[in-house]
Amino acid sequence: MPLSRRTERRGGGTAIEDQIVRITSRLVAPFIQVYGIYVILHGHLSPGGSFSGGAIFGASLVLVALSFNLETGAKQISHQLASGLESGGAFGFILTGLIAIAIGGNFLANRAAGFPMGQAGELFSAGAILIITVFVGIKVASTIVTLFYTIIEGEE
Amino acid sequence: MIYFLAVIIFIILTLFLRFVIGIEPRTIVIFYLLGLIIFFFSFTVAEMPAFGSPDNPTFNEVPQRYLESGVSETGAVNIVSSVIIDYRAFDTLGEATVLFVAIAAVIATIKAH
C-alpha cells in the first residue's frame, strides 16, 4: 500500500491522503488542544490570553480537518455547532457585563460589581476576567473553524 | 557650497536617467516625489522620542496606576490581561464585535453566489 495517493474529492479538487501527515496530526492534535486550553485558562496569570489561546485551539481543529477530510473534522466540531458557539461566545461576553450591572456595578465591572476575586496568582481568581477570557477564547476558536468550513464548503 | 553641489548632482542624475537610460519624464518626477516623502518621513522618525526612555510622554500616571494597583484592583497577575479585560473591557467587546462582523461578511459574500 503506498504511503500517499491522490483521491478525488466531492468539490472536484484532489486531496492528498498521506499516512505520515495523518498519523502525525492525530498524535499532535490533542497536545495542541490541551495547550490552547492552558493558554486560555491562564490568561490572567501568564502571557497569552483569550485571542492567542483561541487561535491555537482553532488551529488544531483545522489541522485535523485538513489532514483527514471534512467528515472527520465535522465529527470533532460540526459547522452548526461552531456557528452557535461563535454567537454564544459573544453573547456570554455581553451577558457577563450585564450580570455585573445586575449585582450592582457598571457595565463589565469586575471588583466593583462584587465578582469573587480569590487569591491573586491562583487559577480561579480575578473574577470576571477569567469568565470573559473563556468566552472570548471559545469565540475566537469557533470563528477560525467557521471561517475554515465556510471557505472550504464555498467551492460547491 | 554643498547645496550647489547637490543641485548639480541632481541635474546630472536627471539628465543621466532621461537620456542615457531612457526613463520617461513622468517616472523621474514620481521617483523624486517618493524620495522627498522618504526624506520628510525620516525627519519625522528622527524627531520621535527615544524608545523606552523614562522621560517619554507615555510614562505618565496611567501606567503607574496600572503597575502599582493593578493586582489589587483586578486580581489578575498578568497586567496586560487586567488592562484588556478589566480596565479596557469595553474595547475588547468592540474587538470581539469586529471579529463577529468580519465572519458575517465572509459568510454573506461566499454564500451569496
PDB file of C-alpha atoms in Angstrom:
ATOM      1  CA  MET A   1       0.000   0.000   0.000  1.00  0.00           C
ATOM      2  CA  PRO A   2       1.536   3.335  -0.978  1.00  0.00           C
ATOM      3  CA  LEU A   3       2.052   5.900   1.743  1.00  0.00           C
ATOM      4  CA  SER A   4       0.359   8.686  -0.126  1.00  0.00           C
ATOM      5  CA  ARG A   5      -2.063   8.863  -3.022  1.00  0.00           C
ATOM      6  CA  ARG A   6      -4.266  11.487  -4.559  1.00  0.00           C
ATOM      7  CA  THR A   7      -8.029  10.976  -4.419  1.00  0.00           C
ATOM      8  CA  GLU A   8     -10.900  12.852  -5.987  1.00  0.00           C
ATOM      9  CA  ARG A   9     -12.896  14.966  -3.596  1.00  0.00           C
ATOM     10  CA  ARG A  10     -16.539  15.986  -3.881  1.00  0.00           C
ATOM     11  CA  GLY A  11     -15.769  19.541  -4.872  1.00  0.00           C
ATOM     12  CA  GLY A  12     -13.735  18.396  -7.845  1.00  0.00           C
ATOM     13  CA  GLY A  13     -10.325  19.126  -6.302  1.00  0.00           C
ATOM     14  CA  THR A  14      -7.913  16.489  -5.090  1.00  0.00           C
ATOM     15  CA  ALA A  15      -6.896  15.704  -1.518  1.00  0.00           C
ATOM     16  CA  ILE A  16      -3.611  14.102  -0.557  1.00  0.00           C
ATOM     17  CA  GLU A  17      -4.105  11.021   1.622  1.00  0.00           C
ATOM     18  CA  ASP A  18      -0.764  10.930   3.357  1.00  0.00           C
ATOM     19  CA  GLN A  19      -0.213   8.414   6.142  1.00  0.00           C
ATOM     20  CA  ILE A  20       2.630  10.411   7.714  1.00  0.00           C
ATOM     21  CA  VAL A  21       0.610  13.610   7.863  1.00  0.00           C
ATOM     22  CA  ARG A  22      -2.457  11.792   9.206  1.00  0.00           C
ATOM     23  CA  ILE A  23      -0.701   9.888  11.981  1.00  0.00           C
ATOM     24  CA  THR A  24       1.402  12.902  12.980  1.00  0.00           C
ATOM     25  CA  SER A  25      -1.568  15.261  13.148  1.00  0.00           C
ATOM     26  CA  ARG A  26      -3.623  12.675  15.044  1.00  0.00           C
ATOM     27  CA  LEU A  27      -0.826  12.365  17.596  1.00  0.00           C
ATOM     28  CA  VAL A  28      -0.139  16.079  17.883  1.00  0.00           C
ATOM     29  CA  ALA A  29      -3.705  17.461  17.857  1.00  0.00           C
ATOM     30  CA  PRO A  30      -4.638  16.562  21.487  1.00  0.00           C
ATOM     31  CA  PHE A  31      -1.478  18.197  22.803  1.00  0.00           C
ATOM     32  CA  ILE A  32      -2.174  21.360  20.795  1.00  0.00           C
ATOM     33  CA  GLN A  33      -5.726  21.430  22.177  1.00  0.00           C
ATOM     34  CA  VAL A  34      -4.545  20.994  25.777  1.00  0.00           C
ATOM     35  CA  TYR A  35      -2.010  23.758  25.238  1.00  0.00           C
ATOM     36  CA  GLY A  36      -4.717  26.023  23.811  1.00  0.00           C
ATOM     37  CA  ILE A  37      -6.954  25.391  26.823  1.00  0.00           C
ATOM     38  CA  TYR A  38      -3.972  26.068  29.105  1.00  0.00           C
ATOM     39  CA  VAL A  39      -3.241  29.382  27.401  1.00  0.00           C
ATOM     40  CA  ILE A  40      -6.912  30.421  27.661  1.00  0.00           C
ATOM     41  CA  LEU A  41      -7.321  29.425  31.313  1.00  0.00           C
ATOM     42  CA  HIS A  42      -4.042  31.046  32.395  1.00  0.00           C
ATOM     43  CA  GLY A  43      -4.817  34.282  30.571  1.00  0.00           C
ATOM     44  CA  HIS A  44      -4.838  36.266  33.814  1.00  0.00           C
ATOM     45  CA  LEU A  45      -1.662  34.625  35.141  1.00  0.00           C
ATOM     46  CA  SER A  46       0.820  34.306  32.293  1.00  0.00           C
ATOM     47  CA  PRO A  47       1.452  35.761  28.827  1.00  0.00           C
ATOM     48  CA  GLY A  48      -1.179  34.730  26.338  1.00  0.00           C
ATOM     49  CA  GLY A  49      -4.887  35.003  26.799  1.00  0.00           C
ATOM     50  CA  SER A  50      -8.151  34.568  25.015  1.00  0.00           C
ATOM     51  CA  PHE A  51      -7.196  35.575  21.490  1.00  0.00           C
ATOM     52  CA  SER A  52      -3.941  33.612  21.242  1.00  0.00           C
ATOM     53  CA  GLY A  53      -5.322  30.572  23.065  1.00  0.00           C
ATOM     54  CA  GLY A  54      -8.431  30.505  20.910  1.00  0.00           C
ATOM     55  CA  ALA A  55      -6.276  30.734  17.789  1.00  0.00           C
ATOM     56  CA  ILE A  56      -4.177  27.754  18.972  1.00  0.00           C
ATOM     57  CA  PHE A  57      -7.269  25.678  19.743  1.00  0.00           C
ATOM     58  CA  GLY A  58      -8.962  26.538  16.446  1.00  0.00           C
ATOM     59  CA  ALA A  59      -5.770  25.765  14.522  1.00  0.00           C
ATOM     60  CA  SER A  60      -5.703  22.229  15.942  1.00  0.00           C
ATOM     61  CA  LEU A  61      -9.287  21.599  14.749  1.00  0.00           C
ATOM     62  CA  VAL A  62      -8.386  22.985  11.311  1.00  0.00           C
ATOM     63  CA  LEU A  63      -5.290  20.752  11.259  1.00  0.00           C
ATOM     64  CA  VAL A  64      -7.346  17.611  11.798  1.00  0.00           C
ATOM     65  CA  ALA A  65      -9.924  18.638   9.178  1.00  0.00           C
ATOM     66  CA  LEU A  66      -7.129  19.385   6.688  1.00  0.00           C
ATOM     67  CA  SER A  67      -5.091  16.219   7.153  1.00  0.00           C
ATOM     68  CA  PHE A  68      -8.132  13.898   7.145  1.00  0.00           C
ATOM     69  CA  ASN A  69     -11.254  15.125   5.389  1.00  0.00           C
ATOM     70  CA  LEU A  70     -14.210  17.319   6.177  1.00  0.00           C
ATOM     71  CA  GLU A  71     -16.311  14.441   7.535  1.00  0.00           C
ATOM     72  CA  THR A  72     -13.684  13.542  10.131  1.00  0.00           C
ATOM     73  CA  GLY A  73     -13.323  17.200  11.025  1.00  0.00           C
ATOM     74  CA  ALA A  74     -17.088  17.546  11.359  1.00  0.00           C
ATOM     75  CA  LYS A  75     -17.075  14.672  13.893  1.00  0.00           C
ATOM     76  CA  GLN A  76     -14.979  16.865  16.199  1.00  0.00           C
ATOM     77  CA  ILE A  77     -16.980  20.025  15.797  1.00  0.00           C
ATOM     78  CA  SER A  78     -19.731  20.475  13.227  1.00  0.00           C
ATOM     79  CA  HIS A  79     -20.311  23.625  11.254  1.00  0.00           C
ATOM     80  CA  GLN A  80     -23.591  24.383  13.025  1.00  0.00           C
ATOM     81  CA  LEU A  81     -22.039  23.872  16.471  1.00  0.00           C
ATOM     82  CA  ALA A  82     -19.126  26.173  15.542  1.00  0.00           C
ATOM     83  CA  SER A  83     -21.516  28.887  14.351  1.00  0.00           C
ATOM     84  CA  GLY A  84     -23.578  28.529  17.524  1.00  0.00           C
ATOM     85  CA  LEU A  85     -20.532  28.659  19.768  1.00  0.00           C
ATOM     86  CA  GLU A  86     -19.320  31.764  17.969  1.00  0.00           C
ATOM     87  CA  SER A  87     -22.546  33.628  18.637  1.00  0.00           C
ATOM     88  CA  GLY A  88     -22.659  32.140  22.129  1.00  0.00           C
ATOM     89  CA  GLY A  89     -19.185  33.415  22.988  1.00  0.00           C
ATOM     90  CA  ALA A  90     -20.099  36.989  22.069  1.00  0.00           C
ATOM     91  CA  PHE A  91     -23.411  36.609  23.910  1.00  0.00           C
ATOM     92  CA  GLY A  92     -21.673  35.304  27.031  1.00  0.00           C
ATOM     93  CA  PHE A  93     -19.291  38.262  26.986  1.00  0.00           C
ATOM     94  CA  ILE A  94     -22.203  40.724  26.937  1.00  0.00           C
ATOM     95  CA  LEU A  95     -24.101  38.626  29.499  1.00  0.00           C
ATOM     96  CA  THR A  96     -21.144  38.841  31.911  1.00  0.00           C
ATOM     97  CA  GLY A  97     -21.251  42.619  31.532  1.00  0.00           C
ATOM     98  CA  LEU A  98     -24.994  42.629  32.182  1.00  0.00           C
ATOM     99  CA  ILE A  99     -24.612  40.367  35.251  1.00  0.00           C
ATOM    100  CA  ALA A 100     -22.190  42.979  36.596  1.00  0.00           C
ATOM    101  CA  ILE A 101     -24.997  45.540  36.273  1.00  0.00           C
ATOM    102  CA  ALA A 102     -27.490  43.167  37.897  1.00  0.00           C
ATOM    103  CA  ILE A 103     -25.395  42.526  41.010  1.00  0.00           C
ATOM    104  CA  GLY A 104     -24.542  46.175  41.431  1.00  0.00           C
ATOM    105  CA  GLY A 105     -21.898  47.891  39.354  1.00  0.00           C
ATOM    106  CA  ASN A 106     -21.169  49.374  35.973  1.00  0.00           C
ATOM    107  CA  PHE A 107     -21.230  47.500  32.655  1.00  0.00           C
ATOM    108  CA  LEU A 108     -18.306  44.996  32.625  1.00  0.00           C
ATOM    109  CA  ALA A 109     -17.208  45.971  36.140  1.00  0.00           C
ATOM    110  CA  ASN A 110     -15.156  43.369  37.986  1.00  0.00           C
ATOM    111  CA  ARG A 111     -14.294  44.071  41.630  1.00  0.00           C
ATOM    112  CA  ALA A 112     -16.738  46.953  41.953  1.00  0.00           C
ATOM    113  CA  ALA A 113     -19.598  44.631  40.967  1.00  0.00           C
ATOM    114  CA  GLY A 114     -18.605  42.018  43.551  1.00  0.00           C
ATOM    115  CA  PHE A 115     -17.330  39.109  41.481  1.00  0.00           C
ATOM    116  CA  PRO A 116     -15.440  36.583  43.671  1.00  0.00           C
ATOM    117  CA  MET A 117     -11.816  37.645  43.401  1.00  0.00           C
ATOM    118  CA  GLY A 118      -9.975  34.807  45.132  1.00  0.00           C
ATOM    119  CA  GLN A 119      -6.289  34.843  45.925  1.00  0.00           C
ATOM    120  CA  ALA A 120      -4.225  36.720  43.332  1.00  0.00           C
ATOM    121  CA  GLY A 121      -1.984  34.299  41.451  1.00  0.00           C
ATOM    122  CA  GLU A 122      -4.198  31.229  41.728  1.00  0.00           C
ATOM    123  CA  LEU A 123      -6.039  29.659  38.784  1.00  0.00           C
ATOM    124  CA  PHE A 124      -9.568  30.538  39.902  1.00  0.00           C
ATOM    125  CA  SER A 125      -9.112  34.192  40.708  1.00  0.00           C
ATOM    126  CA  ALA A 126      -9.691  37.604  39.130  1.00  0.00           C
ATOM    127  CA  GLY A 127     -13.487  37.235  38.967  1.00  0.00           C
ATOM    128  CA  ALA A 128     -14.925  38.353  35.664  1.00  0.00           C
ATOM    129  CA  ILE A 129     -11.558  38.320  33.863  1.00  0.00           C
ATOM    130  CA  LEU A 130     -11.434  34.502  33.822  1.00  0.00           C
ATOM    131  CA  ILE A 131     -15.078  34.233  32.688  1.00  0.00           C
ATOM    132  CA  ILE A 132     -14.655  36.751  29.878  1.00  0.00           C
ATOM    133  CA  THR A 133     -11.363  35.141  28.810  1.00  0.00           C
ATOM    134  CA  VAL A 134     -13.047  31.743  28.461  1.00  0.00           C
ATOM    135  CA  PHE A 135     -15.937  33.227  26.465  1.00  0.00           C
ATOM    136  CA  VAL A 136     -13.664  35.168  24.103  1.00  0.00           C
ATOM    137  CA  GLY A 137     -11.441  32.091  23.696  1.00  0.00           C
ATOM    138  CA  ILE A 138     -14.444  29.985  22.664  1.00  0.00           C
ATOM    139  CA  LYS A 139     -15.479  32.727  20.278  1.00  0.00           C
ATOM    140  CA  VAL A 140     -12.073  33.066  18.604  1.00  0.00           C
ATOM    141  CA  ALA A 141     -11.617  29.293  18.235  1.00  0.00           C
ATOM    142  CA  SER A 142     -15.047  28.789  16.706  1.00  0.00           C
ATOM    143  CA  THR A 143     -14.557  31.853  14.483  1.00  0.00           C
ATOM    144  CA  ILE A 144     -11.476  30.238  12.941  1.00  0.00           C
ATOM    145  CA  VAL A 145     -13.288  26.914  12.485  1.00  0.00           C
ATOM    146  CA  THR A 146     -16.376  28.592  10.992  1.00  0.00           C
ATOM    147  CA  LEU A 147     -14.216  30.633   8.619  1.00  0.00           C
ATOM    148  CA  PHE A 148     -12.384  27.490   7.501  1.00  0.00           C
ATOM    149  CA  TYR A 149     -15.557  25.487   6.917  1.00  0.00           C
ATOM    150  CA  THR A 150     -17.262  28.366   5.109  1.00  0.00           C
ATOM    151  CA  ILE A 151     -14.350  28.853   2.708  1.00  0.00           C
ATOM    152  CA  ILE A 152     -13.879  25.107   2.094  1.00  0.00           C
ATOM    153  CA  GLU A 153     -17.569  24.404   1.548  1.00  0.00           C
ATOM    154  CA  GLY A 154     -17.963  27.524  -0.556  1.00  0.00           C
ATOM    155  CA  GLU A 155     -16.462  25.719  -3.545  1.00  0.00           C
ATOM    156  CA  GLU A 156     -19.548  23.559  -4.006  1.00  0.00           C
TER     157      GLU A 156
ATOM    158  CA  MET B   1      28.560  75.280  -1.481  1.00  0.00           C
ATOM    159  CA  ILE B   2      27.175  71.870  -0.550  1.00  0.00           C
ATOM    160  CA  TYR B   3      23.703  72.856  -1.774  1.00  0.00           C
ATOM    161  CA  PHE B   4      25.199  73.953  -5.073  1.00  0.00           C
ATOM    162  CA  LEU B   5      26.918  70.565  -5.401  1.00  0.00           C
ATOM    163  CA  ALA B   6      23.697  68.773  -4.551  1.00  0.00           C
ATOM    164  CA  VAL B   7      21.768  70.665  -7.236  1.00  0.00           C
ATOM    165  CA  ILE B   8      24.494  69.880  -9.790  1.00  0.00           C
ATOM    166  CA  ILE B   9      24.376  66.179  -8.838  1.00  0.00           C
ATOM    167  CA  PHE B  10      20.585  66.171  -9.159  1.00  0.00           C
ATOM    168  CA  ILE B  11      20.714  67.782 -12.592  1.00  0.00           C
ATOM    169  CA  ILE B  12      23.363  65.318 -13.792  1.00  0.00           C
ATOM    170  CA  LEU B  13      21.366  62.411 -12.331  1.00  0.00           C
ATOM    171  CA  THR B  14      18.190  63.608 -14.068  1.00  0.00           C
ATOM    172  CA  LEU B  15      19.932  64.008 -17.433  1.00  0.00           C
ATOM    173  CA  PHE B  16      21.569  60.601 -16.977  1.00  0.00           C
ATOM    174  CA  LEU B  17      18.256  58.899 -16.161  1.00  0.00           C
ATOM    175  CA  ARG B  18      16.432  60.667 -19.008  1.00  0.00           C
ATOM    176  CA  PHE B  19      18.878  60.409 -21.907  1.00  0.00           C
ATOM    177  CA  VAL B  20      21.317  57.587 -21.097  1.00  0.00           C
ATOM    178  CA  ILE B  21      18.942  55.026 -19.527  1.00  0.00           C
ATOM    179  CA  GLY B  22      15.865  56.454 -21.260  1.00  0.00           C
ATOM    180  CA  ILE B  23      13.292  56.702 -18.452  1.00  0.00           C
ATOM    181  CA  GLU B  24      10.062  58.669 -19.061  1.00  0.00           C
ATOM    182  CA  PRO B  25       9.937  62.166 -17.503  1.00  0.00           C
ATOM    183  CA  ARG B  26       6.800  61.215 -15.521  1.00  0.00           C
ATOM    184  CA  THR B  27       8.615  58.306 -13.907  1.00  0.00           C
ATOM    185  CA  ILE B  28      11.536  60.539 -12.939  1.00  0.00           C
ATOM    186  CA  VAL B  29       9.140  63.025 -11.311  1.00  0.00           C
ATOM    187  CA  ILE B  30       7.484  60.185  -9.366  1.00  0.00           C
ATOM    188  CA  PHE B  31      10.915  58.971  -8.256  1.00  0.00           C
ATOM    189  CA  TYR B  32      11.814  62.410  -6.917  1.00  0.00           C
ATOM    190  CA  LEU B  33       8.452  62.857  -5.166  1.00  0.00           C
ATOM    191  CA  LEU B  34       8.869  59.481  -3.438  1.00  0.00           C
ATOM    192  CA  GLY B  35      12.403  60.468  -2.413  1.00  0.00           C
ATOM    193  CA  LEU B  36      11.035  63.724  -0.952  1.00  0.00           C
ATOM    194  CA  ILE B  37       8.390  61.830   1.026  1.00  0.00           C
ATOM    195  CA  ILE B  38      11.008  59.406   2.391  1.00  0.00           C
ATOM    196  CA  PHE B  39      13.189  62.424   3.308  1.00  0.00           C
ATOM    197  CA  PHE B  40      10.422  64.073   5.354  1.00  0.00           C
ATOM    198  CA  PHE B  41       9.351  60.799   6.964  1.00  0.00           C
ATOM    199  CA  SER B  42      12.942  60.174   8.052  1.00  0.00           C
ATOM    200  CA  PHE B  43      12.949  63.570   9.753  1.00  0.00           C
ATOM    201  CA  THR B  44       9.651  62.712  11.469  1.00  0.00           C
ATOM    202  CA  VAL B  45      11.052  59.439  12.770  1.00  0.00           C
ATOM    203  CA  ALA B  46      14.217  61.179  13.965  1.00  0.00           C
ATOM    204  CA  GLU B  47      12.084  63.675  15.921  1.00  0.00           C
ATOM    205  CA  MET B  48      10.216  60.932  17.799  1.00  0.00           C
ATOM    206  CA  PRO B  49      11.100  60.306  21.463  1.00  0.00           C
ATOM    207  CA  ALA B  50      13.578  57.522  22.112  1.00  0.00           C
ATOM    208  CA  PHE B  51      12.129  54.053  22.606  1.00  0.00           C
ATOM    209  CA  GLY B  52      11.877  53.140  26.281  1.00  0.00           C
ATOM    210  CA  SER B  53      13.266  56.419  27.566  1.00  0.00           C
ATOM    211  CA  PRO B  54      11.963  57.235  31.089  1.00  0.00           C
ATOM    212  CA  ASP B  55      11.070  60.840  30.234  1.00  0.00           C
ATOM    213  CA  ASN B  56       8.766  59.918  27.360  1.00  0.00           C
ATOM    214  CA  PRO B  57       5.268  61.455  27.447  1.00  0.00           C
ATOM    215  CA  THR B  58       3.747  57.948  27.648  1.00  0.00           C
ATOM    216  CA  PHE B  59       5.242  57.429  31.117  1.00  0.00           C
ATOM    217  CA  ASN B  60       2.589  59.367  32.995  1.00  0.00           C
ATOM    218  CA  GLU B  61       0.272  58.494  35.867  1.00  0.00           C
ATOM    219  CA  VAL B  62      -1.806  55.975  33.875  1.00  0.00           C
ATOM    220  CA  PRO B  63       0.759  53.127  33.521  1.00  0.00           C
ATOM    221  CA  GLN B  64       1.987  53.950  37.027  1.00  0.00           C
ATOM    222  CA  ARG B  65      -1.533  53.350  38.377  1.00  0.00           C
ATOM    223  CA  TYR B  66      -1.795  50.077  36.426  1.00  0.00           C
ATOM    224  CA  LEU B  67       1.552  48.810  37.694  1.00  0.00           C
ATOM    225  CA  GLU B  68       1.031  49.843  41.317  1.00  0.00           C
ATOM    226  CA  SER B  69      -2.591  48.902  41.949  1.00  0.00           C
ATOM    227  CA  GLY B  70      -3.443  46.629  39.010  1.00  0.00           C
ATOM    228  CA  VAL B  71      -3.134  43.399  41.005  1.00  0.00           C
ATOM    229  CA  SER B  72      -5.143  44.634  43.979  1.00  0.00           C
ATOM    230  CA  GLU B  73      -7.860  46.204  41.815  1.00  0.00           C
ATOM    231  CA  THR B  74      -8.413  43.398  39.312  1.00  0.00           C
ATOM    232  CA  GLY B  75      -6.934  40.316  40.984  1.00  0.00           C
ATOM    233  CA  ALA B  76      -5.035  39.386  37.808  1.00  0.00           C
ATOM    234  CA  VAL B  77      -1.277  38.921  37.999  1.00  0.00           C
ATOM    235  CA  ASN B  78      -0.922  39.493  34.251  1.00  0.00           C
ATOM    236  CA  ILE B  79      -1.098  43.275  33.843  1.00  0.00           C
ATOM    237  CA  VAL B  80      -1.800  43.050  30.103  1.00  0.00           C
ATOM    238  CA  SER B  81      -4.801  40.818  30.767  1.00  0.00           C
ATOM    239  CA  SER B  82      -6.051  43.103  33.523  1.00  0.00           C
ATOM    240  CA  VAL B  83      -5.875  46.070  31.156  1.00  0.00           C
ATOM    241  CA  ILE B  84      -7.561  44.480  28.130  1.00  0.00           C
ATOM    242  CA  ILE B  85     -10.275  42.587  30.016  1.00  0.00           C
ATOM    243  CA  ASP B  86     -10.901  44.744  33.081  1.00  0.00           C
ATOM    244  CA  TYR B  87      -9.846  48.371  32.569  1.00  0.00           C
ATOM    245  CA  ARG B  88     -10.492  48.357  28.817  1.00  0.00           C
ATOM    246  CA  ALA B  89     -13.113  45.598  28.643  1.00  0.00           C
ATOM    247  CA  PHE B  90     -15.418  47.707  26.528  1.00  0.00           C
ATOM    248  CA  ASP B  91     -12.675  47.991  23.916  1.00  0.00           C
ATOM    249  CA  THR B  92     -12.303  44.200  23.901  1.00  0.00           C
ATOM    250  CA  LEU B  93     -16.062  43.905  23.407  1.00  0.00           C
ATOM    251  CA  GLY B  94     -15.675  46.073  20.320  1.00  0.00           C
ATOM    252  CA  GLU B  95     -12.822  43.857  19.168  1.00  0.00           C
ATOM    253  CA  ALA B  96     -14.997  40.757  19.502  1.00  0.00           C
ATOM    254  CA  THR B  97     -17.701  42.610  17.573  1.00  0.00           C
ATOM    255  CA  VAL B  98     -15.201  43.276  14.781  1.00  0.00           C
ATOM    256  CA  LEU B  99     -14.464  39.529  14.610  1.00  0.00           C
ATOM    257  CA  PHE B 100     -18.192  38.790  14.526  1.00  0.00           C
ATOM    258  CA  VAL B 101     -18.880  41.318  11.752  1.00  0.00           C
ATOM    259  CA  ALA B 102     -15.887  40.054   9.761  1.00  0.00           C
ATOM    260  CA  ILE B 103     -17.110  36.464   9.750  1.00  0.00           C
ATOM    261  CA  ALA B 104     -20.656  37.610   8.990  1.00  0.00           C
ATOM    262  CA  ALA B 105     -19.287  39.483   5.966  1.00  0.00           C
ATOM    263  CA  VAL B 106     -17.311  36.425   4.809  1.00  0.00           C
ATOM    264  CA  ILE B 107     -20.353  34.150   5.107  1.00  0.00           C
ATOM    265  CA  ALA B 108     -22.551  36.682   3.305  1.00  0.00           C
ATOM    266  CA  THR B 109     -20.006  37.051   0.488  1.00  0.00           C
ATOM    267  CA  ILE B 110     -19.278  33.351  -0.046  1.00  0.00           C
ATOM    268  CA  LYS B 111     -22.803  32.003   0.349  1.00  0.00           C
ATOM    269  CA  ALA B 112     -24.249  34.685  -1.929  1.00  0.00           C
ATOM    270  CA  HIS B 113     -23.004  33.351  -5.254  1.00  0.00           C
TER     271      HIS B 113
END
